[in-house]
């Protein structure tokens, strides 16, 4: 059996994912969001890039994304290209993307937030964030989807990730519905 990483390499996976979201977007006027965990985190992030639009209409394939403990990112390039709302939940004990990488992402996303505020002419006090990363102390890679159910700390971390995703999607689905 061929390894997972070979069978799911970007040259194979990216066209499939974009085709799926393009079909989804063209079949309904409802908002579309993406969530990605570990390997899927990369693809959810790629869907936030300007290049992820429906070919026929030019409409973005998604309105917002949430990612937890992403892997296979090219930092800073994958984050610098983010253009649609993105929320990331990450752990300080992640062996795939270390804390230093998470802090680089945090800096890029905060700069994007400041740029967005300047473009809109709004001040820091309005608190509007299109991009965020929350880093959970002690959380390991996979905490959002495969924590130990007998470990209360791991269950709390998973719940925090779930709450973050739900709050993010509620906000951006409502925002997309106004358009």
mmCIF file of C-alpha atoms in Angstrom, residues 2-175:
data_model
loop_
_atom_site.group_PDB
_atom_site.id
_atom_site.type_symbol
_atom_site.label_atom_id
_atom_site.label_comp_id
_atom_site.label_asym_id
_atom_site.label_seq_id
_atom_site.Cartn_x
_atom_site.Cartn_y
_atom_site.Cartn_z
ATOM 1 C CA UNK A 2 1.356 3.405 -0.958
ATOM 2 C CA UNK A 3 1.915 5.860 1.886
ATOM 3 C CA UNK A 4 -0.814 8.337 2.722
ATOM 4 C CA UNK A 5 1.435 11.339 2.048
ATOM 5 C CA UNK A 6 2.125 10.140 -1.521
ATOM 6 C CA UNK A 7 -1.498 9.356 -2.344
ATOM 7 C CA UNK A 8 -2.660 12.695 -0.935
ATOM 8 C CA UNK A 9 0.082 14.957 -2.291
ATOM 9 C CA UNK A 10 -1.005 18.478 -3.290
ATOM 10 C CA UNK A 11 -0.861 17.815 -7.047
ATOM 11 C CA UNK A 12 -3.543 15.142 -6.590
ATOM 12 C CA UNK A 13 -5.559 16.574 -3.724
ATOM 13 C CA UNK A 14 -5.775 20.298 -4.493
ATOM 14 C CA UNK A 15 -7.723 19.904 -7.781
ATOM 15 C CA UNK A 16 -10.160 17.487 -6.107
ATOM 16 C CA UNK A 17 -10.799 19.820 -3.189
ATOM 17 C CA UNK A 18 -11.204 22.885 -5.409
ATOM 18 C CA UNK A 19 -13.558 20.967 -7.715
ATOM 19 C CA UNK A 20 -15.691 19.895 -4.738
ATOM 20 C CA UNK A 21 -15.948 23.425 -3.333
ATOM 21 C CA UNK A 22 -16.586 24.875 -6.795
ATOM 22 C CA UNK A 23 -19.526 22.483 -7.256
ATOM 23 C CA UNK A 24 -20.786 23.264 -3.778
ATOM 24 C CA UNK A 25 -20.527 27.018 -4.329
ATOM 25 C CA UNK A 26 -22.288 26.887 -7.709
ATOM 26 C CA UNK A 27 -25.133 24.711 -6.419
ATOM 27 C CA UNK A 28 -26.246 26.987 -3.583
ATOM 28 C CA UNK A 29 -26.349 30.662 -2.646
ATOM 29 C CA UNK A 30 -25.693 29.784 1.014
ATOM 30 C CA UNK A 31 -22.397 30.660 2.735
ATOM 31 C CA UNK A 32 -19.661 28.034 2.520
ATOM 32 C CA UNK A 33 -16.986 27.465 5.153
ATOM 33 C CA UNK A 34 -14.181 24.940 5.552
ATOM 34 C CA UNK A 35 -12.648 23.270 8.577
ATOM 35 C CA UNK A 36 -9.346 21.440 8.464
ATOM 36 C CA UNK A 37 -7.448 19.407 11.016
ATOM 37 C CA UNK A 38 -3.803 18.339 10.666
ATOM 38 C CA UNK A 39 -3.375 17.377 6.982
ATOM 39 C CA UNK A 40 -6.702 19.041 6.112
ATOM 40 C CA UNK A 41 -5.561 22.273 7.748
ATOM 41 C CA UNK A 42 -3.278 23.036 4.823
ATOM 42 C CA UNK A 43 -6.136 22.689 2.344
ATOM 43 C CA UNK A 44 -8.529 24.813 4.382
ATOM 44 C CA UNK A 45 -5.830 27.508 4.461
ATOM 45 C CA UNK A 46 -5.260 27.207 0.703
ATOM 46 C CA UNK A 47 -8.995 27.787 0.198
ATOM 47 C CA UNK A 48 -8.592 31.214 1.845
ATOM 48 C CA UNK A 49 -6.181 32.336 -0.890
ATOM 49 C CA UNK A 50 -7.247 34.632 -3.733
ATOM 50 C CA UNK A 51 -6.505 31.853 -6.228
ATOM 51 C CA UNK A 52 -9.323 29.734 -4.749
ATOM 52 C CA UNK A 53 -12.242 31.065 -6.754
ATOM 53 C CA UNK A 54 -14.939 29.467 -8.889
ATOM 54 C CA UNK A 55 -13.744 29.470 -12.491
ATOM 55 C CA UNK A 56 -17.065 30.496 -14.012
ATOM 56 C CA UNK A 57 -18.034 33.261 -11.598
ATOM 57 C CA UNK A 58 -14.794 34.283 -9.907
ATOM 58 C CA UNK A 59 -16.583 34.010 -6.540
ATOM 59 C CA UNK A 60 -14.397 32.803 -3.647
ATOM 60 C CA UNK A 61 -14.875 29.087 -2.984
ATOM 61 C CA UNK A 62 -15.345 29.685 0.743
ATOM 62 C CA UNK A 63 -16.372 32.532 3.012
ATOM 63 C CA UNK A 64 -14.223 31.546 6.010
ATOM 64 C CA UNK A 65 -12.045 28.746 7.391
ATOM 65 C CA UNK A 66 -11.153 27.234 10.743
ATOM 66 C CA UNK A 67 -8.035 25.124 11.229
ATOM 67 C CA UNK A 68 -6.646 23.186 14.184
ATOM 68 C CA UNK A 69 -3.094 21.839 14.465
ATOM 69 C CA UNK A 70 -2.299 22.234 10.736
ATOM 70 C CA UNK A 71 0.531 20.351 9.078
ATOM 71 C CA UNK A 72 2.579 20.613 5.879
ATOM 72 C CA UNK A 73 2.406 24.406 5.810
ATOM 73 C CA UNK A 74 4.991 26.463 3.998
ATOM 74 C CA UNK A 75 5.612 29.342 6.380
ATOM 75 C CA UNK A 76 5.393 32.216 5.750
ATOM 76 C CA UNK A 77 4.104 31.835 2.142
ATOM 77 C CA UNK A 78 0.876 29.918 2.861
ATOM 78 C CA UNK A 79 -0.141 32.404 5.540
ATOM 79 C CA UNK A 80 0.884 35.551 3.658
ATOM 80 C CA UNK A 81 -1.525 34.584 0.844
ATOM 81 C CA UNK A 82 -4.552 34.324 3.158
ATOM 82 C CA UNK A 83 -7.316 36.696 2.053
ATOM 83 C CA UNK A 84 -10.498 35.319 3.566
ATOM 84 C CA UNK A 85 -11.323 35.031 7.271
ATOM 85 C CA UNK A 86 -9.188 32.409 8.983
ATOM 86 C CA UNK A 87 -9.121 31.148 12.562
ATOM 87 C CA UNK A 88 -6.419 28.768 13.775
ATOM 88 C CA UNK A 89 -6.294 26.822 17.034
ATOM 89 C CA UNK A 90 -2.891 25.437 17.904
ATOM 90 C CA UNK A 91 -1.033 23.912 20.828
ATOM 91 C CA UNK A 92 2.255 24.767 22.489
ATOM 92 C CA UNK A 93 3.310 21.078 22.434
ATOM 93 C CA UNK A 94 2.637 20.440 18.737
ATOM 94 C CA UNK A 95 5.550 18.491 17.238
ATOM 95 C CA UNK A 96 4.497 19.178 13.619
ATOM 96 C CA UNK A 97 4.304 22.970 13.760
ATOM 97 C CA UNK A 98 6.411 24.234 16.609
ATOM 98 C CA UNK A 99 5.686 27.253 18.784
ATOM 99 C CA UNK A 100 8.144 29.389 16.824
ATOM 100 C CA UNK A 101 6.185 28.684 13.614
ATOM 101 C CA UNK A 102 2.915 29.452 15.388
ATOM 102 C CA UNK A 103 4.335 32.806 16.524
ATOM 103 C CA UNK A 104 5.372 33.624 12.931
ATOM 104 C CA UNK A 105 1.782 32.886 11.849
ATOM 105 C CA UNK A 106 0.475 35.052 14.686
ATOM 106 C CA UNK A 107 2.619 37.999 13.534
ATOM 107 C CA UNK A 108 1.477 37.680 9.923
ATOM 108 C CA UNK A 109 -2.199 37.430 10.867
ATOM 109 C CA UNK A 110 -1.987 40.415 13.225
ATOM 110 C CA UNK A 111 -0.352 42.486 10.477
ATOM 111 C CA UNK A 112 -3.190 41.473 8.157
ATOM 112 C CA UNK A 113 -5.736 42.567 10.782
ATOM 113 C CA UNK A 114 -4.036 45.950 11.143
ATOM 114 C CA UNK A 115 -3.953 46.385 7.371
ATOM 115 C CA UNK A 116 -7.664 45.548 7.139
ATOM 116 C CA UNK A 117 -8.484 48.100 9.861
ATOM 117 C CA UNK A 118 -6.521 50.802 8.031
ATOM 118 C CA UNK A 119 -8.264 50.014 4.738
ATOM 119 C CA UNK A 120 -11.662 50.328 6.426
ATOM 120 C CA UNK A 121 -10.602 53.386 8.391
ATOM 121 C CA UNK A 122 -11.522 51.729 11.666
ATOM 122 C CA UNK A 123 -9.547 51.895 14.861
ATOM 123 C CA UNK A 124 -8.084 49.255 17.112
ATOM 124 C CA UNK A 125 -10.987 49.595 19.502
ATOM 125 C CA UNK A 126 -13.558 48.060 17.161
ATOM 126 C CA UNK A 127 -11.893 44.694 17.717
ATOM 127 C CA UNK A 128 -12.751 43.380 14.257
ATOM 128 C CA UNK A 129 -10.480 40.513 13.384
ATOM 129 C CA UNK A 130 -10.589 38.679 10.086
ATOM 130 C CA UNK A 131 -7.655 36.512 11.105
ATOM 131 C CA UNK A 132 -6.706 34.893 14.405
ATOM 132 C CA UNK A 133 -4.638 32.200 16.030
ATOM 133 C CA UNK A 134 -5.219 30.943 19.531
ATOM 134 C CA UNK A 135 -2.391 28.945 21.057
ATOM 135 C CA UNK A 136 -3.444 26.584 23.832
ATOM 136 C CA UNK A 137 -0.931 25.878 26.582
ATOM 137 C CA UNK A 138 0.022 22.203 26.734
ATOM 138 C CA UNK A 139 -2.049 21.119 23.731
ATOM 139 C CA UNK A 140 -0.433 18.442 21.545
ATOM 140 C CA UNK A 141 -0.780 17.759 17.854
ATOM 141 C CA UNK A 142 -4.229 16.286 17.208
ATOM 142 C CA UNK A 143 -5.810 17.714 20.378
ATOM 143 C CA UNK A 144 -8.926 18.969 18.591
ATOM 144 C CA UNK A 145 -9.940 15.594 17.155
ATOM 145 C CA UNK A 146 -8.205 12.779 18.999
ATOM 146 C CA UNK A 147 -7.709 13.696 22.601
ATOM 147 C CA UNK A 148 -7.795 11.132 25.355
ATOM 148 C CA UNK A 149 -11.381 11.029 26.681
ATOM 149 C CA UNK A 150 -10.026 10.072 30.117
ATOM 150 C CA UNK A 151 -7.817 13.178 30.325
ATOM 151 C CA UNK A 152 -9.800 16.221 31.464
ATOM 152 C CA UNK A 153 -7.132 18.670 30.216
ATOM 153 C CA UNK A 154 -7.204 17.165 26.727
ATOM 154 C CA UNK A 155 -11.002 17.193 26.674
ATOM 155 C CA UNK A 156 -10.985 20.867 27.708
ATOM 156 C CA UNK A 157 -8.547 21.692 24.889
ATOM 157 C CA UNK A 158 -10.740 19.877 22.365
ATOM 158 C CA UNK A 159 -13.794 21.733 23.658
ATOM 159 C CA UNK A 160 -12.013 25.083 23.365
ATOM 160 C CA UNK A 161 -11.139 24.294 19.743
ATOM 161 C CA UNK A 162 -14.746 23.320 19.020
ATOM 162 C CA UNK A 163 -16.071 26.491 20.651
ATOM 163 C CA UNK A 164 -13.601 28.601 18.679
ATOM 164 C CA UNK A 165 -14.694 26.976 15.400
ATOM 165 C CA UNK A 166 -18.404 27.370 16.133
ATOM 166 C CA UNK A 167 -18.056 31.024 17.164
ATOM 167 C CA UNK A 168 -15.967 31.764 14.065
ATOM 168 C CA UNK A 169 -18.400 30.130 11.672
ATOM 169 C CA UNK A 170 -21.451 31.718 13.294
ATOM 170 C CA UNK A 171 -19.829 35.122 12.868
ATOM 171 C CA UNK A 172 -18.713 34.694 9.262
ATOM 172 C CA UNK A 173 -21.784 32.829 8.040
ATOM 173 C CA UNK A 174 -23.855 35.745 9.349
ATOM 174 C CA UNK A 175 -21.502 38.210 7.651
#
